[in-house]
mmCIF file of C-alpha atoms in Angstrom:
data_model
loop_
_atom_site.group_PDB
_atom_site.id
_atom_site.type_symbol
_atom_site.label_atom_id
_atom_site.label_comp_id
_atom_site.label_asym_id
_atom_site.label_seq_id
_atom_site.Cartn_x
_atom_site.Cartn_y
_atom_site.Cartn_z
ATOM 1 C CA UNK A 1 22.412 -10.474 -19.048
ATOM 2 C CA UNK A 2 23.217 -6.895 -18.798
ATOM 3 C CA UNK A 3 21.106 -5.943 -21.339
ATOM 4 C CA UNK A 4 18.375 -7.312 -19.391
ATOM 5 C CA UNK A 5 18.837 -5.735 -16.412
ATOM 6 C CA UNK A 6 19.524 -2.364 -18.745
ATOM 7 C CA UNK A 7 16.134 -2.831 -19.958
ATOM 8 C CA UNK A 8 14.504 -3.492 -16.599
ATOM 9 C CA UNK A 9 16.155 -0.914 -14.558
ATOM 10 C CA UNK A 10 15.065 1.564 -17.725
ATOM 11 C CA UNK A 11 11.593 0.182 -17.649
ATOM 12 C CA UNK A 12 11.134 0.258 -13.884
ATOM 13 C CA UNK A 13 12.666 4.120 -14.105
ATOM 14 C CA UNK A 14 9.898 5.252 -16.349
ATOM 15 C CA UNK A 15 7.600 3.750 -14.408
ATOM 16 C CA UNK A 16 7.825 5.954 -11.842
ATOM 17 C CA UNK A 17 4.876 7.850 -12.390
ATOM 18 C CA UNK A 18 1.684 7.968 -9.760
ATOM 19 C CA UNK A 19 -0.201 5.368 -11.537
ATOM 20 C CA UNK A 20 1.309 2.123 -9.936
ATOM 21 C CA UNK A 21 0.843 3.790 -6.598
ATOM 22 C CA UNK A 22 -2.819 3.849 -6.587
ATOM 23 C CA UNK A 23 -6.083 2.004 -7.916
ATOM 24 C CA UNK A 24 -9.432 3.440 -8.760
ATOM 25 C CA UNK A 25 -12.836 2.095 -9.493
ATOM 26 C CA UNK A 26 -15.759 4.358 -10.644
ATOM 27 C CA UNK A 27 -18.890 3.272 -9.216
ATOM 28 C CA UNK A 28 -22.492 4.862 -9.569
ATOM 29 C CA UNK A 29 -22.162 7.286 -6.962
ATOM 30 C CA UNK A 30 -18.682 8.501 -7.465
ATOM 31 C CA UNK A 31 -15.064 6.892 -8.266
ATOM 32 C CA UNK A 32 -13.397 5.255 -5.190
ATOM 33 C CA UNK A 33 -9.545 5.476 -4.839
ATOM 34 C CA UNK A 34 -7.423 3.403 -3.223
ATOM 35 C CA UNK A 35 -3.232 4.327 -2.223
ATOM 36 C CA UNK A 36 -1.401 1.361 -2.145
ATOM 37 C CA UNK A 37 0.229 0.522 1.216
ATOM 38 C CA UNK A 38 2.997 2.486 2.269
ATOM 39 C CA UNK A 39 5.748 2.204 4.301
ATOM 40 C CA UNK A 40 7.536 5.775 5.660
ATOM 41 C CA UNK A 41 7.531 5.994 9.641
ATOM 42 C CA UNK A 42 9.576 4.169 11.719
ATOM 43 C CA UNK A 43 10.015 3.659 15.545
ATOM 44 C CA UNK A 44 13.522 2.696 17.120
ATOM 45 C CA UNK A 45 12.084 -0.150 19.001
ATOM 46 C CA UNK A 46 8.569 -1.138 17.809
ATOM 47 C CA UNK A 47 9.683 -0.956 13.794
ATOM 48 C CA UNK A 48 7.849 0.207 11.185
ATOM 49 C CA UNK A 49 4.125 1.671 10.234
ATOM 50 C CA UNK A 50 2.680 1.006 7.115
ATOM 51 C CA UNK A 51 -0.221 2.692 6.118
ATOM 52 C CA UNK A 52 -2.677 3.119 2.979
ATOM 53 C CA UNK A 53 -5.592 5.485 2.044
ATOM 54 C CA UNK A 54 -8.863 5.244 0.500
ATOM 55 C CA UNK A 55 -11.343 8.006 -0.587
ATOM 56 C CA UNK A 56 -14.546 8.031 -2.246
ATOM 57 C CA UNK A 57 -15.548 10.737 -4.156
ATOM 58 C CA UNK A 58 -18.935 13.206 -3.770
ATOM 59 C CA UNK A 59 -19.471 11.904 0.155
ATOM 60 C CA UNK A 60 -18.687 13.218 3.241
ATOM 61 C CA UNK A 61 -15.265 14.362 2.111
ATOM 62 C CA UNK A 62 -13.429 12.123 4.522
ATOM 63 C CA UNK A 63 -11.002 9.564 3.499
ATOM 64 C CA UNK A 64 -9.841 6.734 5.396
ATOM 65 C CA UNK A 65 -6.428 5.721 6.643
ATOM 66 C CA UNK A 66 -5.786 2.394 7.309
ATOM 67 C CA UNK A 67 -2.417 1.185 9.195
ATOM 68 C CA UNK A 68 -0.387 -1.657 10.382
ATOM 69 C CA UNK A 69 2.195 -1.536 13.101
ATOM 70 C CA UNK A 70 3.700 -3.851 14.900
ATOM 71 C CA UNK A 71 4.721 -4.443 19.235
ATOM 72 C CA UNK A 72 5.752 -6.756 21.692
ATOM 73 C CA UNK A 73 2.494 -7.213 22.960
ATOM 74 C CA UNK A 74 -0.986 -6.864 22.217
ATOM 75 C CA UNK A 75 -2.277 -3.329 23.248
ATOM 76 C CA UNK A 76 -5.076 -1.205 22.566
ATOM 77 C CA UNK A 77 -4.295 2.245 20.083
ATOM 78 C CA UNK A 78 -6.792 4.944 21.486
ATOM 79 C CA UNK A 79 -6.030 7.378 18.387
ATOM 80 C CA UNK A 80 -3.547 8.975 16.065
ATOM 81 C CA UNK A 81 -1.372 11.981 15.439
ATOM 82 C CA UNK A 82 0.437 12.859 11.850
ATOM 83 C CA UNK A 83 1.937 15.977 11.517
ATOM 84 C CA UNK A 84 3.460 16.767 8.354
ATOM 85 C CA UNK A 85 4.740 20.859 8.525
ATOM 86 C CA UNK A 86 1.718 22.214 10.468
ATOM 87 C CA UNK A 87 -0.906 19.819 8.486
ATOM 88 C CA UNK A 88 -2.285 17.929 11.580
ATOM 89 C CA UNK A 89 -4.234 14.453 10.855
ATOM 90 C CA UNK A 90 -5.842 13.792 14.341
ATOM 91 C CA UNK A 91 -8.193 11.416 15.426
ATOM 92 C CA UNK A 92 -9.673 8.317 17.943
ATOM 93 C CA UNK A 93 -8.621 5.136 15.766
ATOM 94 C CA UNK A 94 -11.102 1.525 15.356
ATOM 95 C CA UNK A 95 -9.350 -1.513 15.328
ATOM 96 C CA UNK A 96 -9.412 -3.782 12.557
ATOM 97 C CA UNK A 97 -7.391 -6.777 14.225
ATOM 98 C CA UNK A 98 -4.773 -8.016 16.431
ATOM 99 C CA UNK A 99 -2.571 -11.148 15.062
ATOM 100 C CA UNK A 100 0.141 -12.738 17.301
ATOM 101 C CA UNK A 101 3.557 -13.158 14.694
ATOM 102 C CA UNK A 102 6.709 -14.796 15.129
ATOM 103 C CA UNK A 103 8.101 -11.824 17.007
ATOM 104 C CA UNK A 104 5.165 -9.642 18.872
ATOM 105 C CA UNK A 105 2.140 -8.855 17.459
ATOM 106 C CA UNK A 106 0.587 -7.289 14.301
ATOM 107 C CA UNK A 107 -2.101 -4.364 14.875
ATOM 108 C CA UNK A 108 -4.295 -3.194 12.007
ATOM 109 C CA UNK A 109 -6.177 -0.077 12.971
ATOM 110 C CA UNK A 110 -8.484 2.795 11.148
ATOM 111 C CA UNK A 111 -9.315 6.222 11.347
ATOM 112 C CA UNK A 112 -11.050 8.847 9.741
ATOM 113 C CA UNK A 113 -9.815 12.295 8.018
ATOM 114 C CA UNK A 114 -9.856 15.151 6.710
ATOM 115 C CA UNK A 115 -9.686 14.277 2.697
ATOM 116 C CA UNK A 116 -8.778 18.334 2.088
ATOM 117 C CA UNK A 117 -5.591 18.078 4.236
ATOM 118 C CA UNK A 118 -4.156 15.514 2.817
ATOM 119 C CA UNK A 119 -2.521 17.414 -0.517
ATOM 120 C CA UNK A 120 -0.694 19.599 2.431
ATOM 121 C CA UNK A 121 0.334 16.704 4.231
ATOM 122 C CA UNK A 122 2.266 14.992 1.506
ATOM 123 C CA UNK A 123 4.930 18.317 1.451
ATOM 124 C CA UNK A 124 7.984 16.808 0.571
ATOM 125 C CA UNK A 125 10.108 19.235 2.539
ATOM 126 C CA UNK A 126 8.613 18.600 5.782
ATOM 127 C CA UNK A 127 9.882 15.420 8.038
ATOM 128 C CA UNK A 128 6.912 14.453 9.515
ATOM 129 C CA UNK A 129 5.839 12.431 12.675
ATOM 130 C CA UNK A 130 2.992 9.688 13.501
ATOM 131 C CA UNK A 131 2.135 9.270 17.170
ATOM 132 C CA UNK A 132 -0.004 6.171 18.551
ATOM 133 C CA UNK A 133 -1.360 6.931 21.679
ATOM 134 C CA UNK A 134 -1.304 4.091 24.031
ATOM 135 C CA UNK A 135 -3.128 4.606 27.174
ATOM 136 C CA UNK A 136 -2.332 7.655 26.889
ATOM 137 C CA UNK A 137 1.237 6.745 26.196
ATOM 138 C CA UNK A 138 2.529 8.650 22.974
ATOM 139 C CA UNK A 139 4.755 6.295 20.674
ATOM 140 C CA UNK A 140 6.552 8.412 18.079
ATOM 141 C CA UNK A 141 7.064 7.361 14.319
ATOM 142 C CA UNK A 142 9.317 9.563 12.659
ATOM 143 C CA UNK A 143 9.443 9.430 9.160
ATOM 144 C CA UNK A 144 12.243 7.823 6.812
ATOM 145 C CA UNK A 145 13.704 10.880 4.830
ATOM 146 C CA UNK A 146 14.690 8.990 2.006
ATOM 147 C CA UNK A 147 11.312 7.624 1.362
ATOM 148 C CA UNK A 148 9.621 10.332 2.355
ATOM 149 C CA UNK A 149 10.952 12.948 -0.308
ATOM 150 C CA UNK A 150 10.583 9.678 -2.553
ATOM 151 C CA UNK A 151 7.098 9.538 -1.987
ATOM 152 C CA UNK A 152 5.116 12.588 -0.824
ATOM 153 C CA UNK A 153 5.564 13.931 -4.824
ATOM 154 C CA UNK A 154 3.779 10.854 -5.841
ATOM 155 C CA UNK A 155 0.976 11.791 -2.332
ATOM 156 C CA UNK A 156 0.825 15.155 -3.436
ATOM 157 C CA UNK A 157 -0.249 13.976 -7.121
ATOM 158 C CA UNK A 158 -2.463 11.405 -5.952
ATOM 159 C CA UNK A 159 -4.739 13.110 -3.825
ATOM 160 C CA UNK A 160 -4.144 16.617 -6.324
ATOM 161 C CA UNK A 161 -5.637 14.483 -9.070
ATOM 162 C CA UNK A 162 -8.413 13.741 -7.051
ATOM 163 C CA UNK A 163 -9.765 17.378 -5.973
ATOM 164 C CA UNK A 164 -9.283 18.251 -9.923
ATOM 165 C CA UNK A 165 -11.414 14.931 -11.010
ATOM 166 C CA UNK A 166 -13.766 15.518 -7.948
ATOM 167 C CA UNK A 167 -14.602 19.279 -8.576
ATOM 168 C CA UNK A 168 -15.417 19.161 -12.714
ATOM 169 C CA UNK B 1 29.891 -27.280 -20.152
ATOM 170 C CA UNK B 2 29.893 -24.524 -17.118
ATOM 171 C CA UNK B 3 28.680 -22.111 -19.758
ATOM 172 C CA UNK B 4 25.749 -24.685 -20.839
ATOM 173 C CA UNK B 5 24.605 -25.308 -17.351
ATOM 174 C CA UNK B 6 24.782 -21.236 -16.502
ATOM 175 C CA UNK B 7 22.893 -20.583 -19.623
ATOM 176 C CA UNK B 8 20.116 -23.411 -18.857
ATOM 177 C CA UNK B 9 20.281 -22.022 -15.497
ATOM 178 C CA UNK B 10 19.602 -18.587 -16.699
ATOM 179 C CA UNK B 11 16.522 -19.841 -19.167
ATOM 180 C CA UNK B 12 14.771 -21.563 -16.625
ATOM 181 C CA UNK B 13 14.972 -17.945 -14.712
ATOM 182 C CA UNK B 14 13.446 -16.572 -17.570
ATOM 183 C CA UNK B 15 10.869 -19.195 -18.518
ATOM 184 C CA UNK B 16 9.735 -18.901 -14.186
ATOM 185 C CA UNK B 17 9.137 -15.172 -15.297
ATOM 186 C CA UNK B 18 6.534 -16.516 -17.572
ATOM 187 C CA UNK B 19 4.893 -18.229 -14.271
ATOM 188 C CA UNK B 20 3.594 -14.929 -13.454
ATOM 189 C CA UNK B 21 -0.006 -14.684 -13.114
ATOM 190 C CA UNK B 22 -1.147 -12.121 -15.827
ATOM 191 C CA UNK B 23 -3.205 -12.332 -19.594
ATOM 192 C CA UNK B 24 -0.056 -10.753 -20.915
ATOM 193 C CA UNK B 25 3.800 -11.324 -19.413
ATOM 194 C CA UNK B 26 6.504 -9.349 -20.680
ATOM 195 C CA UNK B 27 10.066 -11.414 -20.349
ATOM 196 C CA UNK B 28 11.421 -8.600 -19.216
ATOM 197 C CA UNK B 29 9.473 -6.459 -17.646
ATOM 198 C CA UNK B 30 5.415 -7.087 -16.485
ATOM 199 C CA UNK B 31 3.042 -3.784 -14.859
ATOM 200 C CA UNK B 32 -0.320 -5.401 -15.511
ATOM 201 C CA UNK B 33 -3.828 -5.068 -13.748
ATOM 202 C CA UNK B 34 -6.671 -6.828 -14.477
ATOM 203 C CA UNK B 35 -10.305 -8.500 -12.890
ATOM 204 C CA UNK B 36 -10.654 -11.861 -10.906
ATOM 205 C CA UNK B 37 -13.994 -11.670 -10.296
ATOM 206 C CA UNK B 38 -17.545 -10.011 -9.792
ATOM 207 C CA UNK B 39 -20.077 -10.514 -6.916
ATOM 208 C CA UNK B 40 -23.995 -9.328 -6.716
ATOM 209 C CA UNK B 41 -23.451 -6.819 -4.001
ATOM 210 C CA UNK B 42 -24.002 -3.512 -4.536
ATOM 211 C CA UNK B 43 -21.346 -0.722 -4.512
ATOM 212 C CA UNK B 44 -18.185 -0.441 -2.325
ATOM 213 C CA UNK B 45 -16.513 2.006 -0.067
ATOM 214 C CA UNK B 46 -13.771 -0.030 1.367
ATOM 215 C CA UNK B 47 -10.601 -1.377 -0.521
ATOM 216 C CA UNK B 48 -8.055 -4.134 0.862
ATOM 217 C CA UNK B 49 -5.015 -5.406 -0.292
ATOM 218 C CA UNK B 50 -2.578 -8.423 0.313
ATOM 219 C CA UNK B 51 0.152 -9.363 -1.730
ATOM 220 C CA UNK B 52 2.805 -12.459 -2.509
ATOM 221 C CA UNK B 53 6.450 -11.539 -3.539
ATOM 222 C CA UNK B 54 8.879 -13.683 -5.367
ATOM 223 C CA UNK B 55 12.874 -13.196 -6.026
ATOM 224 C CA UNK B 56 14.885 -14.976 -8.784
ATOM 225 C CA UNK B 57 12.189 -17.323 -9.606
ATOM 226 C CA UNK B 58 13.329 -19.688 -6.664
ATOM 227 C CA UNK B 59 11.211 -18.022 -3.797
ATOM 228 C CA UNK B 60 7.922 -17.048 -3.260
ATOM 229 C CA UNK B 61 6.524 -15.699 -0.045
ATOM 230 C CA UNK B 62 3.664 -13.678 1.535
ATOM 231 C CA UNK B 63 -0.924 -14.254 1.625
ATOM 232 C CA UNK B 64 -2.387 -12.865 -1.383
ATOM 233 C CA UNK B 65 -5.796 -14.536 -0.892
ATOM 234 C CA UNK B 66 -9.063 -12.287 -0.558
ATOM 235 C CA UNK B 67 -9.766 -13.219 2.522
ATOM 236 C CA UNK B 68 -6.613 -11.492 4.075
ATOM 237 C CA UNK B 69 -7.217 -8.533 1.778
ATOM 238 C CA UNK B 70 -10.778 -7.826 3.236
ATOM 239 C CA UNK B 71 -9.766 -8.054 6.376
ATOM 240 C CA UNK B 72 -6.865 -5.770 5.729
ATOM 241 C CA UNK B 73 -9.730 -3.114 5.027
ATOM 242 C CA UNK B 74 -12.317 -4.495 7.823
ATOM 243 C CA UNK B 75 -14.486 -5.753 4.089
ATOM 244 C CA UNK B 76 -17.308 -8.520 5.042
ATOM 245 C CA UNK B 77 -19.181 -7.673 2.070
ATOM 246 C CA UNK B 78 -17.462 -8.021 -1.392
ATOM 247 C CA UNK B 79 -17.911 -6.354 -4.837
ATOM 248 C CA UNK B 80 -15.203 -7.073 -6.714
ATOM 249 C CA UNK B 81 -12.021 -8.592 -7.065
ATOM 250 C CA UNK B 82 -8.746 -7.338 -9.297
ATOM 251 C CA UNK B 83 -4.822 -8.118 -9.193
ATOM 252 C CA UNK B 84 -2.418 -6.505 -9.942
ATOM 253 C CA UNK B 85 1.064 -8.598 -11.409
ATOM 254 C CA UNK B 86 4.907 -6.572 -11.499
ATOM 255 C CA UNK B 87 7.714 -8.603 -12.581
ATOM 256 C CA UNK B 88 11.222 -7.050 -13.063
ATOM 257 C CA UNK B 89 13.630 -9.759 -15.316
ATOM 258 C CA UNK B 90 11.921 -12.366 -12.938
ATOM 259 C CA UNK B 91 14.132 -11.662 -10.314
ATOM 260 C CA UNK B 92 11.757 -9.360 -8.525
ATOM 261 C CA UNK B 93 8.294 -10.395 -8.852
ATOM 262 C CA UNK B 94 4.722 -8.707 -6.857
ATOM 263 C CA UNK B 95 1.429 -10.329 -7.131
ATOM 264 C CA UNK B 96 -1.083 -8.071 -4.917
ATOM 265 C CA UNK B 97 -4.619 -8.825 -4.764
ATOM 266 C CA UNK B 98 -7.251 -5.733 -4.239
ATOM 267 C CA UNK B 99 -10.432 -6.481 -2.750
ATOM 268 C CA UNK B 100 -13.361 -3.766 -2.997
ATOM 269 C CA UNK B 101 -16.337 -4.313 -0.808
ATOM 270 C CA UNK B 102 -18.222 -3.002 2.478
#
């Protein structure tokens, strides 16, 4: 039994490179990437916000961040704040869809960014903060240190592969 | 006897490992991608993703159908259709679906 777990923990160790964290498709006008969702901010009452990114290469050079969150009640996100160490993703947000759940309600919304940033925002020395505007109301996420040095390496990689690939 | 009905116990684990959905399972360890299917639209700039999580080979929970992962990613037009299959020793096991469409 231990030698299975051995082998698994070993396995799942040297797996830990950027390639399970993202998927990519190249398609006639460029390759399409794809982060899989995430989950590093988290607000004291309302919970956590996952999020995920997608970019297409040789277009506008805007990516798109898709993100769930969850609250007591249904309400309407007017737009989006991360800050990651003076990077500063900022913009009005669409929503996707609103699904009641056991306990409050889901909220899936979208926005659009700056693809160049995002290499800067994934600084694994920063603590960085997401704030949904609600009526004008800010609601802070702050980010989970642990999984936030875990993952902004893995970001950084990402969306550094991508300039490299995109720019050949 | 104990040691007959633990070991039993602990092959049927390992044979529910096998119940992964993948063209190629590893007993003790599974990372594998591959396609589900193909439609006639043309090109994609969207991508969703929903996924189904199992532990010990006893529970299985979450919506991994394509339907949830297109609307994950506001997709009403699809292109294509992969999935992606992790198992660790069967006691840890993600199935996530990735949906690529407009």
């Amino acid at each position: 039994m231990a030698v299975f777990f051995a082998v698994g923990a070993t396995l799942a160790a040297s797996g830990q490179n950027i390639r399970s964290h993202y998927v990519s498709k190249a398609e006639t006008d460029g390759v399409i990437y794809h982060t899989l969702p995430v989950t590093l901010f988290e607000h004291p009452e309302a919970g956590d916000l996952t999020f995920d990114i997608t970019y297409k290469e040789h277009q506008t050079g805007r990516a798109t961040l898709n993100f769930t969150c969850r609250m007591v009640r249904p309400e309407t996100v007017d737009s989006v704040r991360f800050i990651s160490d003076g990077v500063v993703l900022a913009g009005p947000v669409e929503k996707l869809y609103l699904e009641p759940e056991k306990r409050g309600w889901k909220h899936r919304y979208t926005f659009d960014l700056d693809a160049s940033q995002l290499c800067g925002f994934f600084d694994e020395k920063a603590l960085p903060e997401a704030t949904l505007y609600i009526g004008g109301e800010p609601w802070v996420y702050r980010a989970k240190r642990s999984a936030w040095r875990t993952y902004a390496p893995i970001g950084y990689r990402i969306f550094e592969m991508i300039r490299v690939n995109e720019a050949r | 006897m104990k040691k007959f009905l633990a070991s039993a116990l602990f092959a049927a684990a390992l044979m529910a490992t096998g119940c992964v959905k993948s063209p190629v399972v590893g007993g003790a360890y599974t990372d594998v991608k591959d396609g589900l299917a193909v439609t006639g639209n043309a090109g994609s700039s969207k991508v969703g993703t929903a996924e189904v999580k199992g532990y010990l080979g006893l529970v299985a929970l979450g919506d991994a159908s394509i339907q949830t992962a297109a609307r994950e990613a506001g997709i009403t037009r699809i292109h294509h259709v992969d999935y992606q299959t992790k198992s660790y020793v069967g006691v840890y096991t993600i199935y996530t679906i990735i949906v690529y469409g407009d």
